[in-house]
PDB file of C-alpha atoms in Angstrom:
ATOM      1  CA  UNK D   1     117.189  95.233 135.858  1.00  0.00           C
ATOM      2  CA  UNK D   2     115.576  98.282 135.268  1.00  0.00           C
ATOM      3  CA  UNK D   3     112.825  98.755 132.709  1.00  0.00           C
ATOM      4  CA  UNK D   4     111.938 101.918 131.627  1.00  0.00           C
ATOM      5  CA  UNK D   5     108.300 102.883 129.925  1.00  0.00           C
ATOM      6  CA  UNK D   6     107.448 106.456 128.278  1.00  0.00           C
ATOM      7  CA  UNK D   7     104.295 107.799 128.988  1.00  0.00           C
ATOM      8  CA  UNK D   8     102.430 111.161 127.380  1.00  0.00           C
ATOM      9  CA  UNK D   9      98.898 111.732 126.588  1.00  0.00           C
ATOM     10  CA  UNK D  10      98.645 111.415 123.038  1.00  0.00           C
ATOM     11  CA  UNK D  11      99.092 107.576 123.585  1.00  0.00           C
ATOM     12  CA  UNK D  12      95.983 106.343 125.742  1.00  0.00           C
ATOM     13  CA  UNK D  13      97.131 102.647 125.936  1.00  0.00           C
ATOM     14  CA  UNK D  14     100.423 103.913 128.392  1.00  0.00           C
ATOM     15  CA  UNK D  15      98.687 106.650 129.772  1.00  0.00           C
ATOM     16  CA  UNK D  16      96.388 105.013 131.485  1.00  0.00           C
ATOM     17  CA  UNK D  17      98.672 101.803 132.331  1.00  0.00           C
ATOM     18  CA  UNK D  18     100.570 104.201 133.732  1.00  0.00           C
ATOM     19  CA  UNK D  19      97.466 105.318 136.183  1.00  0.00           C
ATOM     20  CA  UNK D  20      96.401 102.043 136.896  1.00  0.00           C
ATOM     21  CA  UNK D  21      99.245 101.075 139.319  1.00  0.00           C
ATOM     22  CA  UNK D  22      99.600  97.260 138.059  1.00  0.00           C
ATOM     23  CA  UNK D  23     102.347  96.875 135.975  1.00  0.00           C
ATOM     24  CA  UNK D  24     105.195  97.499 138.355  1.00  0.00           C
ATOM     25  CA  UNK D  25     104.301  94.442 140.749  1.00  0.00           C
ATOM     26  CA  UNK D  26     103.790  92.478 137.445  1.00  0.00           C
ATOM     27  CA  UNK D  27     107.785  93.310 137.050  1.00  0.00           C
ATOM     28  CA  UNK D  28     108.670  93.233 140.301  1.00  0.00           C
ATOM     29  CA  UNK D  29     107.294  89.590 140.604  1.00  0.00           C
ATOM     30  CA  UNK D  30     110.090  89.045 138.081  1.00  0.00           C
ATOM     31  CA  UNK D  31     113.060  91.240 139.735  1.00  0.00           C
ATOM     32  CA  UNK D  32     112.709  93.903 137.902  1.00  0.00           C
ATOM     33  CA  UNK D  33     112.134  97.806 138.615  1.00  0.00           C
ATOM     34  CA  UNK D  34     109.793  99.283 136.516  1.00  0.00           C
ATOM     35  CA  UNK D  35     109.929 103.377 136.367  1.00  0.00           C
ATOM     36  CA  UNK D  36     107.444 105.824 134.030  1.00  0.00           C
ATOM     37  CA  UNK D  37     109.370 108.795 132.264  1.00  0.00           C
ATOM     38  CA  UNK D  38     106.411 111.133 131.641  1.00  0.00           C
ATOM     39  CA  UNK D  39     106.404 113.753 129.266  1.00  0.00           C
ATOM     40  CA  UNK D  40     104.010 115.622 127.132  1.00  0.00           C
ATOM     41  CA  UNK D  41     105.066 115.371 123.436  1.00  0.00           C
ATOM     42  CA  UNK D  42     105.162 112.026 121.600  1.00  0.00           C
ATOM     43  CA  UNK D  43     106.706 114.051 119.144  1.00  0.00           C
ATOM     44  CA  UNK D  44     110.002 114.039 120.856  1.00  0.00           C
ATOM     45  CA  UNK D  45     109.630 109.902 121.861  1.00  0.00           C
ATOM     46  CA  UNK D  46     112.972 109.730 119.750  1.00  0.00           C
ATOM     47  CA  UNK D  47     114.892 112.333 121.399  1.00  0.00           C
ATOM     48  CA  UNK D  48     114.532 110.526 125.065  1.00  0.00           C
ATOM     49  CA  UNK D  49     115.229 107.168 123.385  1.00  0.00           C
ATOM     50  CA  UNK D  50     118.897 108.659 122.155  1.00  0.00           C
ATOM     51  CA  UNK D  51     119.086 109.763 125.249  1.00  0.00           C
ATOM     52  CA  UNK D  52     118.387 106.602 127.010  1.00  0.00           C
ATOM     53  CA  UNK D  53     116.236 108.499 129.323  1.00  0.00           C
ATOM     54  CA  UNK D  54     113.209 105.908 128.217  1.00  0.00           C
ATOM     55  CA  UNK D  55     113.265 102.191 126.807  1.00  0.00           C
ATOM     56  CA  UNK D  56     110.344 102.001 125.287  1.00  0.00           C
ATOM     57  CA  UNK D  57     107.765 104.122 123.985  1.00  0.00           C
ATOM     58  CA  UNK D  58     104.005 104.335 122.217  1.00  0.00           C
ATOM     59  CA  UNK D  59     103.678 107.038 119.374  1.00  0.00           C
ATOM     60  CA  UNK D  60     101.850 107.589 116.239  1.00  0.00           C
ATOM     61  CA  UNK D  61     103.197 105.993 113.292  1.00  0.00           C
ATOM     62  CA  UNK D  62     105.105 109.262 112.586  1.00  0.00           C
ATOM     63  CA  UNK D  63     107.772 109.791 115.194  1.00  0.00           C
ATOM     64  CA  UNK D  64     109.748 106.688 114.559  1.00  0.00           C
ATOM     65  CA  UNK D  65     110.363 107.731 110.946  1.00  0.00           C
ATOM     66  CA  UNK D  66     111.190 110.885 112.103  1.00  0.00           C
ATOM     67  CA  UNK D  67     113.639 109.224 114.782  1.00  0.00           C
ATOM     68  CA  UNK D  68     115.544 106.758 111.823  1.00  0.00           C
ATOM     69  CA  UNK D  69     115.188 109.962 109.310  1.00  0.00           C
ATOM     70  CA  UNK D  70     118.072 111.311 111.593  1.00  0.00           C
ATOM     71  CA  UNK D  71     119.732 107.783 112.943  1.00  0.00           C
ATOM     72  CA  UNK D  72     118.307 105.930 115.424  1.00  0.00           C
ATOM     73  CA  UNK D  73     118.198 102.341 114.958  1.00  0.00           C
ATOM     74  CA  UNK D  74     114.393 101.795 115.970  1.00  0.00           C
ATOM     75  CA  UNK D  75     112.660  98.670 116.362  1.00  0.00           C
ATOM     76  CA  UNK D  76     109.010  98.182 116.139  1.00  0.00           C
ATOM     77  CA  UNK D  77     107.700  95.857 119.143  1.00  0.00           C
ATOM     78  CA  UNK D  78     103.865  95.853 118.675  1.00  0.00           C
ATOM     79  CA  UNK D  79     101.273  98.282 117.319  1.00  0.00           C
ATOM     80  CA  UNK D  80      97.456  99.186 117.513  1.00  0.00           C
ATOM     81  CA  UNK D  81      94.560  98.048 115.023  1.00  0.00           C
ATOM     82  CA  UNK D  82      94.237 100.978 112.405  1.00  0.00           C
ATOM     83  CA  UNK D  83      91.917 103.869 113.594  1.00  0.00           C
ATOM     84  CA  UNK D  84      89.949 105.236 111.049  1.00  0.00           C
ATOM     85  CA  UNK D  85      87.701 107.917 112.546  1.00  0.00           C
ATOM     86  CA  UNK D  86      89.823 109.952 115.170  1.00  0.00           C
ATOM     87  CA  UNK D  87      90.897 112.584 113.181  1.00  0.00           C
ATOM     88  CA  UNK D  88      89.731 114.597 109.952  1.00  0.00           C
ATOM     89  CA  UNK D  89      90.567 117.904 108.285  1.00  0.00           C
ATOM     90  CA  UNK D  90      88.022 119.870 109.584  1.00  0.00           C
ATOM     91  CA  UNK D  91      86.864 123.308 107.767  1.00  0.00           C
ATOM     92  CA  UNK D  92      84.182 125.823 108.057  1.00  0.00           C
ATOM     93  CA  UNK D  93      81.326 125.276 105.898  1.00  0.00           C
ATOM     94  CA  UNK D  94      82.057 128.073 104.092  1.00  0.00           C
ATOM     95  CA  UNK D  95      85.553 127.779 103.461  1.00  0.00           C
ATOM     96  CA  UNK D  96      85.315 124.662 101.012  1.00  0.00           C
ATOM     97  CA  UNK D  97      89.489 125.005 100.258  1.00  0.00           C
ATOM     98  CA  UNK D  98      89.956 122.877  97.109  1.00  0.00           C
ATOM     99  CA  UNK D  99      93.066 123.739  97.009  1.00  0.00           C
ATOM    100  CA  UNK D 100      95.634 123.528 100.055  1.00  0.00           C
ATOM    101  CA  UNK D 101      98.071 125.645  98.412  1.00  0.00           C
ATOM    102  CA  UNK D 102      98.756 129.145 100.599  1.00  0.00           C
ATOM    103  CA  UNK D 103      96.517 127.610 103.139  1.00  0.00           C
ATOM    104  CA  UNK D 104      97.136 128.179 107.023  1.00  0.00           C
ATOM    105  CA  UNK D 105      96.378 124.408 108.478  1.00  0.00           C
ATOM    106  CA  UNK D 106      96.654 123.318 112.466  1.00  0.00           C
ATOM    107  CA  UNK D 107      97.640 120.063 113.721  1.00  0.00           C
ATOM    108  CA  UNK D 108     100.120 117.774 115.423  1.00  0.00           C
ATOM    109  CA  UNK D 109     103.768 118.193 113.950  1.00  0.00           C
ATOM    110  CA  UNK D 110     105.399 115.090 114.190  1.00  0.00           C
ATOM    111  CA  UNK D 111     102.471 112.882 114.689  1.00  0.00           C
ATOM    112  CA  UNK D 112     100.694 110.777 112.558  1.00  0.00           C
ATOM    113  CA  UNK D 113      99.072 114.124 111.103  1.00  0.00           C
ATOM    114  CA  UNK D 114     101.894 114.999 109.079  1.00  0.00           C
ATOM    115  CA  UNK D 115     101.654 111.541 107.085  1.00  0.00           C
ATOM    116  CA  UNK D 116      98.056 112.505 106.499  1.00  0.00           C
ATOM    117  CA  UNK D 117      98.500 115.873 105.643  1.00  0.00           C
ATOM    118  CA  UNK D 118     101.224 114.294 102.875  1.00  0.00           C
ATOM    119  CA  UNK D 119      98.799 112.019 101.598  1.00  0.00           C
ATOM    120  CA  UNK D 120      96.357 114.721 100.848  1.00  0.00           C
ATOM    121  CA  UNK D 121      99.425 117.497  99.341  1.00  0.00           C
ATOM    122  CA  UNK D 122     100.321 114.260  97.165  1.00  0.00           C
ATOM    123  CA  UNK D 123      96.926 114.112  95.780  1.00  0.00           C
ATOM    124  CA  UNK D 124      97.348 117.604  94.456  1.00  0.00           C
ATOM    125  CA  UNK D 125     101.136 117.537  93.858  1.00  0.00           C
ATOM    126  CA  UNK D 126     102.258 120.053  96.548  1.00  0.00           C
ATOM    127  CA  UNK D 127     104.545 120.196  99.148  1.00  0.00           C
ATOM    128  CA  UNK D 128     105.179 120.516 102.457  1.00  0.00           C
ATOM    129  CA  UNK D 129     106.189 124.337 102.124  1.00  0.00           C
ATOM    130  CA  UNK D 130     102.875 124.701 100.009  1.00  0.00           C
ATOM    131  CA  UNK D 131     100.975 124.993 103.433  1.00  0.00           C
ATOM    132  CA  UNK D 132     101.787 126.660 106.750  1.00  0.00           C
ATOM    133  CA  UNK D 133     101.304 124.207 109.620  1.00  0.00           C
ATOM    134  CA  UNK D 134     101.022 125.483 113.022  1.00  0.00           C
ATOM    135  CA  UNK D 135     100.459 123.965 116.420  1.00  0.00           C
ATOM    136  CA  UNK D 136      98.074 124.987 117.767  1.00  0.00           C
ATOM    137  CA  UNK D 137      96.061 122.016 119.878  1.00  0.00           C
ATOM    138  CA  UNK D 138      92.617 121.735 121.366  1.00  0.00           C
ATOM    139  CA  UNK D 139      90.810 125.063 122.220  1.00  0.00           C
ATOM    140  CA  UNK D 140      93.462 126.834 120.907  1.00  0.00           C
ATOM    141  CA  UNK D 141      92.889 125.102 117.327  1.00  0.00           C
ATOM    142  CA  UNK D 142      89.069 124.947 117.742  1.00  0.00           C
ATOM    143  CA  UNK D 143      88.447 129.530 118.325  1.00  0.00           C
ATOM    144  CA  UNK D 144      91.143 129.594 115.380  1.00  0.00           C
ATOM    145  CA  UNK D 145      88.993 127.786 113.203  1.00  0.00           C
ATOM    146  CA  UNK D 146      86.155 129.316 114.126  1.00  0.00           C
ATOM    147  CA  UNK D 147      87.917 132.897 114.040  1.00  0.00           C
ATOM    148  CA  UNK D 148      89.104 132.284 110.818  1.00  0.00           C
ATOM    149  CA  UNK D 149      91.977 132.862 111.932  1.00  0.00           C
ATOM    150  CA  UNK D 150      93.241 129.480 110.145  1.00  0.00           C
ATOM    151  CA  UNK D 151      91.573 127.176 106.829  1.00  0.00           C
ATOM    152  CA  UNK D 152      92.309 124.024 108.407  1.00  0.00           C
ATOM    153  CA  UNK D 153      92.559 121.865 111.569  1.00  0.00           C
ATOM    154  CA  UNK D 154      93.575 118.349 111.661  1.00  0.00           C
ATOM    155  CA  UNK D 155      91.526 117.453 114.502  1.00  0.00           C
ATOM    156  CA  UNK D 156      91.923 114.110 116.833  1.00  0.00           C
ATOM    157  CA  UNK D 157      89.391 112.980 118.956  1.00  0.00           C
ATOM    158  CA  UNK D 158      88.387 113.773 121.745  1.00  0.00           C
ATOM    159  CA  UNK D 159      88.607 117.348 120.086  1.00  0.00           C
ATOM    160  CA  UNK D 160      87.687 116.202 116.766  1.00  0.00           C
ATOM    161  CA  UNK D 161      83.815 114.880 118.189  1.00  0.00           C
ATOM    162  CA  UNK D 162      83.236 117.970 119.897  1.00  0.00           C
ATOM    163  CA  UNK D 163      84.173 120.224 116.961  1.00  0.00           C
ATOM    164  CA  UNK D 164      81.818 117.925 114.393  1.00  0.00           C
ATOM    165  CA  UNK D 165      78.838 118.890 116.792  1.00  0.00           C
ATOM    166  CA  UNK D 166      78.863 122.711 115.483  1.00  0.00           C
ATOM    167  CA  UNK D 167      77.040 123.778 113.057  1.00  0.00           C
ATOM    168  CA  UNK D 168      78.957 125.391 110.877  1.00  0.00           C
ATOM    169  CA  UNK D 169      82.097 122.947 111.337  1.00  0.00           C
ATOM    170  CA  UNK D 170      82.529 120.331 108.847  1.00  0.00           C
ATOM    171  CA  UNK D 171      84.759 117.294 108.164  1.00  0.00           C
ATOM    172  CA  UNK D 172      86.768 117.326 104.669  1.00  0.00           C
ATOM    173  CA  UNK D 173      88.593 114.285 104.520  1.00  0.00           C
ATOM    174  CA  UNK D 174      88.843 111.563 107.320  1.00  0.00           C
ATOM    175  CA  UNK D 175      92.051 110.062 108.310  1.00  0.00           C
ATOM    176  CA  UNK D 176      91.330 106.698 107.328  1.00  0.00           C
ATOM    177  CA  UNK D 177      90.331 107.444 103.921  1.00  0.00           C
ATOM    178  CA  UNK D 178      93.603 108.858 103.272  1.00  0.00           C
ATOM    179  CA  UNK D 179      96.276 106.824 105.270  1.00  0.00           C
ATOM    180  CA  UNK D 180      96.806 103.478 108.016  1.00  0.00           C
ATOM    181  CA  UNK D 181      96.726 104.881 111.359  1.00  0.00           C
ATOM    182  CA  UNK D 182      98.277 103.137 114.308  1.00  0.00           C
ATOM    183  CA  UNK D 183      99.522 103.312 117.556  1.00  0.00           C
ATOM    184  CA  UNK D 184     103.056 102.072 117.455  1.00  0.00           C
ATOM    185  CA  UNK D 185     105.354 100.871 119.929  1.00  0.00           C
ATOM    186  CA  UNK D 186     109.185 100.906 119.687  1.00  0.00           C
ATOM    187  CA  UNK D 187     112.631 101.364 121.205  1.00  0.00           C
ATOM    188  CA  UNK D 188     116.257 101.265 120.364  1.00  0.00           C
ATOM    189  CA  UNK D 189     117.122  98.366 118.019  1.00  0.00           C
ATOM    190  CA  UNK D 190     119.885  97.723 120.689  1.00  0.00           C
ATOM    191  CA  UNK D 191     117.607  97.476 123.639  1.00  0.00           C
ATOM    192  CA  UNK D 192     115.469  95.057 121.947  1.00  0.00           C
ATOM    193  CA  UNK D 193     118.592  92.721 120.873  1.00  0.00           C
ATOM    194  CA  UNK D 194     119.963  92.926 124.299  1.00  0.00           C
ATOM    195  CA  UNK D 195     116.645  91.913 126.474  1.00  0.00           C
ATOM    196  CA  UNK D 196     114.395  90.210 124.091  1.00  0.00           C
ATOM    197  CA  UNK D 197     112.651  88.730 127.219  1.00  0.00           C
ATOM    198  CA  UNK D 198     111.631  91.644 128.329  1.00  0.00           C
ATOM    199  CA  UNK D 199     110.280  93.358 125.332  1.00  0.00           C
ATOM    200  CA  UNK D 200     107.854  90.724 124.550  1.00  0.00           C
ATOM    201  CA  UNK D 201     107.002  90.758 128.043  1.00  0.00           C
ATOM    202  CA  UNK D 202     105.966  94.646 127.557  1.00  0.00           C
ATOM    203  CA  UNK D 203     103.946  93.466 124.423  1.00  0.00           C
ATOM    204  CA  UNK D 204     101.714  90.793 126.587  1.00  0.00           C
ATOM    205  CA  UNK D 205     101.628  93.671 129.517  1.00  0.00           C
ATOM    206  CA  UNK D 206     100.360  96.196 126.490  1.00  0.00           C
ATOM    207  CA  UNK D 207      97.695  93.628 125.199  1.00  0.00           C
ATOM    208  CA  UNK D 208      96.458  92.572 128.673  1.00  0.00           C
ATOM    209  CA  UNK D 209      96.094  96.625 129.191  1.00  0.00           C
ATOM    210  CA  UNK D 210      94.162  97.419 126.205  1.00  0.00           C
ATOM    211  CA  UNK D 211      91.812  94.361 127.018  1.00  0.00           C
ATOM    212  CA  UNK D 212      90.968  95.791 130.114  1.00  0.00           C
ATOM    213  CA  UNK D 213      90.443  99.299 128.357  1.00  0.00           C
ATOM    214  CA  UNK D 214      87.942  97.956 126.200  1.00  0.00           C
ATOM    215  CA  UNK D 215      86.141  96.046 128.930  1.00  0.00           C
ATOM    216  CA  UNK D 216      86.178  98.783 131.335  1.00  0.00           C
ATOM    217  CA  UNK D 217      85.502 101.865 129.128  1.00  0.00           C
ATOM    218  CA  UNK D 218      84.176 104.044 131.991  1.00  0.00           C
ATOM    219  CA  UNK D 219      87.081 103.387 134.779  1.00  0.00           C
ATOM    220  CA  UNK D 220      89.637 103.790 131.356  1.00  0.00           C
ATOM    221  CA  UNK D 221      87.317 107.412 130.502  1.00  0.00           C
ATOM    222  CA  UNK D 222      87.504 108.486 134.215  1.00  0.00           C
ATOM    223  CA  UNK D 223      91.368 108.220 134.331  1.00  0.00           C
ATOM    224  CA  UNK D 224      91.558 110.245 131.766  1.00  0.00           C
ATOM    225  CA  UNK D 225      89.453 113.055 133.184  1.00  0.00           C
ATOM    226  CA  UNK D 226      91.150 112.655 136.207  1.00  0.00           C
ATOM    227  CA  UNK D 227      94.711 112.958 134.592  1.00  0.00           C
ATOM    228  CA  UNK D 228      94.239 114.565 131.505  1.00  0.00           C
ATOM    229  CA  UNK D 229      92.705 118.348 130.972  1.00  0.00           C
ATOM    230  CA  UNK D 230      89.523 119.318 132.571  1.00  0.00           C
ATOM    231  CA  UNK D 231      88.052 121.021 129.682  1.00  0.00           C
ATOM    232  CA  UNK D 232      87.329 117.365 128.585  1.00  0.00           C
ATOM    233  CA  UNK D 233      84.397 115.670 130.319  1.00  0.00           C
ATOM    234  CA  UNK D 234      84.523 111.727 131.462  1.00  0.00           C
ATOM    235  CA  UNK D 235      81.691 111.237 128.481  1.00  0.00           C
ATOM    236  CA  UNK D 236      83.150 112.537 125.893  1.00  0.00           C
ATOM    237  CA  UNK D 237      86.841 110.260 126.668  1.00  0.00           C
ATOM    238  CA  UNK D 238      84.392 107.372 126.828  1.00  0.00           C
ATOM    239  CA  UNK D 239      82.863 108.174 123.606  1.00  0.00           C
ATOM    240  CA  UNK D 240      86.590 108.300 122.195  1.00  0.00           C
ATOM    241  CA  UNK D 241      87.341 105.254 124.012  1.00  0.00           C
ATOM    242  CA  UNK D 242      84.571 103.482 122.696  1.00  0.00           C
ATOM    243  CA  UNK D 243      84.621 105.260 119.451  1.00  0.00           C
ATOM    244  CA  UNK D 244      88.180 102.831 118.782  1.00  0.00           C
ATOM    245  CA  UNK D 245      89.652  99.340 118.626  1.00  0.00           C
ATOM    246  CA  UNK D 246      91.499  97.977 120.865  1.00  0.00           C
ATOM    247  CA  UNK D 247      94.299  95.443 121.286  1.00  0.00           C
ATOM    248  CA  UNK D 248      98.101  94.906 120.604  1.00  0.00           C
ATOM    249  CA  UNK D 249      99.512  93.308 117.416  1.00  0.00           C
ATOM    250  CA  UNK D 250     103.729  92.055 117.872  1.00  0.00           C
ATOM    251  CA  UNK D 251     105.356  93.788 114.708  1.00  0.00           C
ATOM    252  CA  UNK D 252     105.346  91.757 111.507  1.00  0.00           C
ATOM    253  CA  UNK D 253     106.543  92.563 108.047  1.00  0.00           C
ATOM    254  CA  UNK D 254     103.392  93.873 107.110  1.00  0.00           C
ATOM    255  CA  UNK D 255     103.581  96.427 109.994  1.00  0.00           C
ATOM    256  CA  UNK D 256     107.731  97.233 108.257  1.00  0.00           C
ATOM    257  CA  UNK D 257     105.543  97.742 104.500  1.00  0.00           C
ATOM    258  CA  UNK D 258     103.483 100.097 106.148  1.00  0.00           C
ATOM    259  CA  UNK D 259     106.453 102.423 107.897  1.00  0.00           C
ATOM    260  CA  UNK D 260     108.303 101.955 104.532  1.00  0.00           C
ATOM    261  CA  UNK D 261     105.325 103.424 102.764  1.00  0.00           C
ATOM    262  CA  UNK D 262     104.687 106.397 104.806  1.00  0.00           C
ATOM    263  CA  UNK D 263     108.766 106.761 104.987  1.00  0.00           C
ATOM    264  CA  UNK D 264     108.608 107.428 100.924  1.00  0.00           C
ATOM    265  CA  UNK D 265     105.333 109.602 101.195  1.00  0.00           C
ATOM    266  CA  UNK D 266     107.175 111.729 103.952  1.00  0.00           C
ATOM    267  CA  UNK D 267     109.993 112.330 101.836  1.00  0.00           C
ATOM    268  CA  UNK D 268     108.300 112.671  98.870  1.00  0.00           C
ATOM    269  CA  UNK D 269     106.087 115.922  99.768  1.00  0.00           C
ATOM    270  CA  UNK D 270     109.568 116.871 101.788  1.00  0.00           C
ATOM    271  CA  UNK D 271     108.740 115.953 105.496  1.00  0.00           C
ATOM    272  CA  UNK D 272     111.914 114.294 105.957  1.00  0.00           C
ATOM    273  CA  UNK D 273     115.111 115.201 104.139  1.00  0.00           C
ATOM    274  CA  UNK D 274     115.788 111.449 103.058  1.00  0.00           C
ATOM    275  CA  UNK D 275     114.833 108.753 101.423  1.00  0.00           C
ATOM    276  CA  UNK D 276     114.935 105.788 104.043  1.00  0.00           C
ATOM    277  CA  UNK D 277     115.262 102.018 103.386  1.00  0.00           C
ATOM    278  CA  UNK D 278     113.579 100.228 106.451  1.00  0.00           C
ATOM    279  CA  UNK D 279     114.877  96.702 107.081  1.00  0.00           C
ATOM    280  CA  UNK D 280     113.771  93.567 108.617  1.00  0.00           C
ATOM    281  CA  UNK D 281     116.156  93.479 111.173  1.00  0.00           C
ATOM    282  CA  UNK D 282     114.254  96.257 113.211  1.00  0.00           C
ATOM    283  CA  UNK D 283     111.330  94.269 114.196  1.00  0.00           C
ATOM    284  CA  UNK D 284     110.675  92.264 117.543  1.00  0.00           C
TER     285      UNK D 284
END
């Protein structure tokens, strides 16, 4: 059979199994063809599971909300420990904003940003037309900030570290104080019914991955210089490597409370259009 894996660089666990070259004997020990569909926004990890272009993909905990919000049948497989520290709403020092309302804000639509940013418009009862979110990533977002040119950046490391070291950058709110923030991985509900196997196989493939991430930060750091853009240097991926936990989780109900939580927080500050009502049924 074939087996399918997504791969983008917002998700470091896949991105750099993809670069290390060892998974696809793994499956072909077993008779089965591994391939890589690679594609820059985790974002859209929904729109190439519809389309059955990929099987199986690693996101924020964002996108596969967004994916049931318009009908996919998802089903978690596995996620990350929470990270706490790689991103923050980062401001000038002399644009305190203690209000959001009206205020021009950068970050990742789609991602796990937008479930932050909702936490913090809940806190002072706005919405999600309140703000104006642009995307606007890396350099881009870092000489708008310090421009002025925008109040607000939702920063993720390896961005987020190098923007903390200016002077007159500061951090507002960090991610973890406001929301749980995974990696998550997931595919079609129908995939995952119809090759159970081979699903949980993925999951041991993901853990044994991340295990050798965390033991071999500076090979991990050095594929993602290599693959990833230059304007990032091999120490500053290693301080983001080793600035996170590591290791795989299979889905649980826990993992379901969590989705279902930031499912009503998205539709309360009017991320999604819907209510949603996650069931049990989509887990591994």
């Amino acid at each position: 059979m074939k087996i399918r894996l997504g791969s983008h660089p917002s998700n470091l666990s896949l991105f750099i199994l993809r670069h290390r070259g060892v998974i696809e004997p793994a499956a072909r020990d077993r008779g089965w063809q591994l391939e890589w569909f690679d594609y820059t926004q985790g974002a859209r990890s929904g729109e190439w599971l519809v389309d059955e272009q990929v099987d199986v993909v690693g996101t924020g905990s964002t996108p596969p909300i967004s994916a049931q919000a318009t009908g996919l049948d998802v089903a978690y497989l596995a996620s990350s420990p929470p990270r706490n520290n790689n991103c923050a709403l980062l401001t000038l020092q002399s644009n305190a904003i203690s209000s959001l309302r009206g205020k021009r804000l950068t970050g990742m639509p789609g991602s796990f940003t937008d479930h932050f940013l909702a936490r913090l418009l809940q806190k002072q009862n706005l919405r999600r037309t309140d703000v104006t979110l642009l995307d606007l990533q890396g350099q881009d977002a870092m000489t708008a900030l310090l421009n002025g040119d925008i109040d607000g950046w939702l920063a993720i490391d390896p961005w987020l570290t190098r923007a903390l070291q200016i002077k007159d950058v500061v951090a507002r709110s960090a991610v973890g104080d406001e929301i749980i923030n995974r990696s998550l991985f997931w595919t079609r509900a129908a995939w995952q019914q119809r090759y159970p196997e081979v699903a949980a196989w993925i999951v041991k493939q993901l853990r044994v991955n991340d295990a050798w991430i965390e033991q071999h930060p500076v090979a991990a750091a050095q594929i993602l210089a290599d693959k990833l853009n230059p304007a990032i240097l091999p120490d500053e991926w290693l301080k983001t490597i080793r600035g996170r936990p590591w290791g795989i989780t299979p889905a649980s109900d826990a993992l379901l409370a969590e989705q279902q939580q930031q499912a009503d927080d998205l539709f309360a500050v009017g991320f999604i259009p819907m209510a949603l009502s996650l069931n049990a049924r989509r887990q591994i």
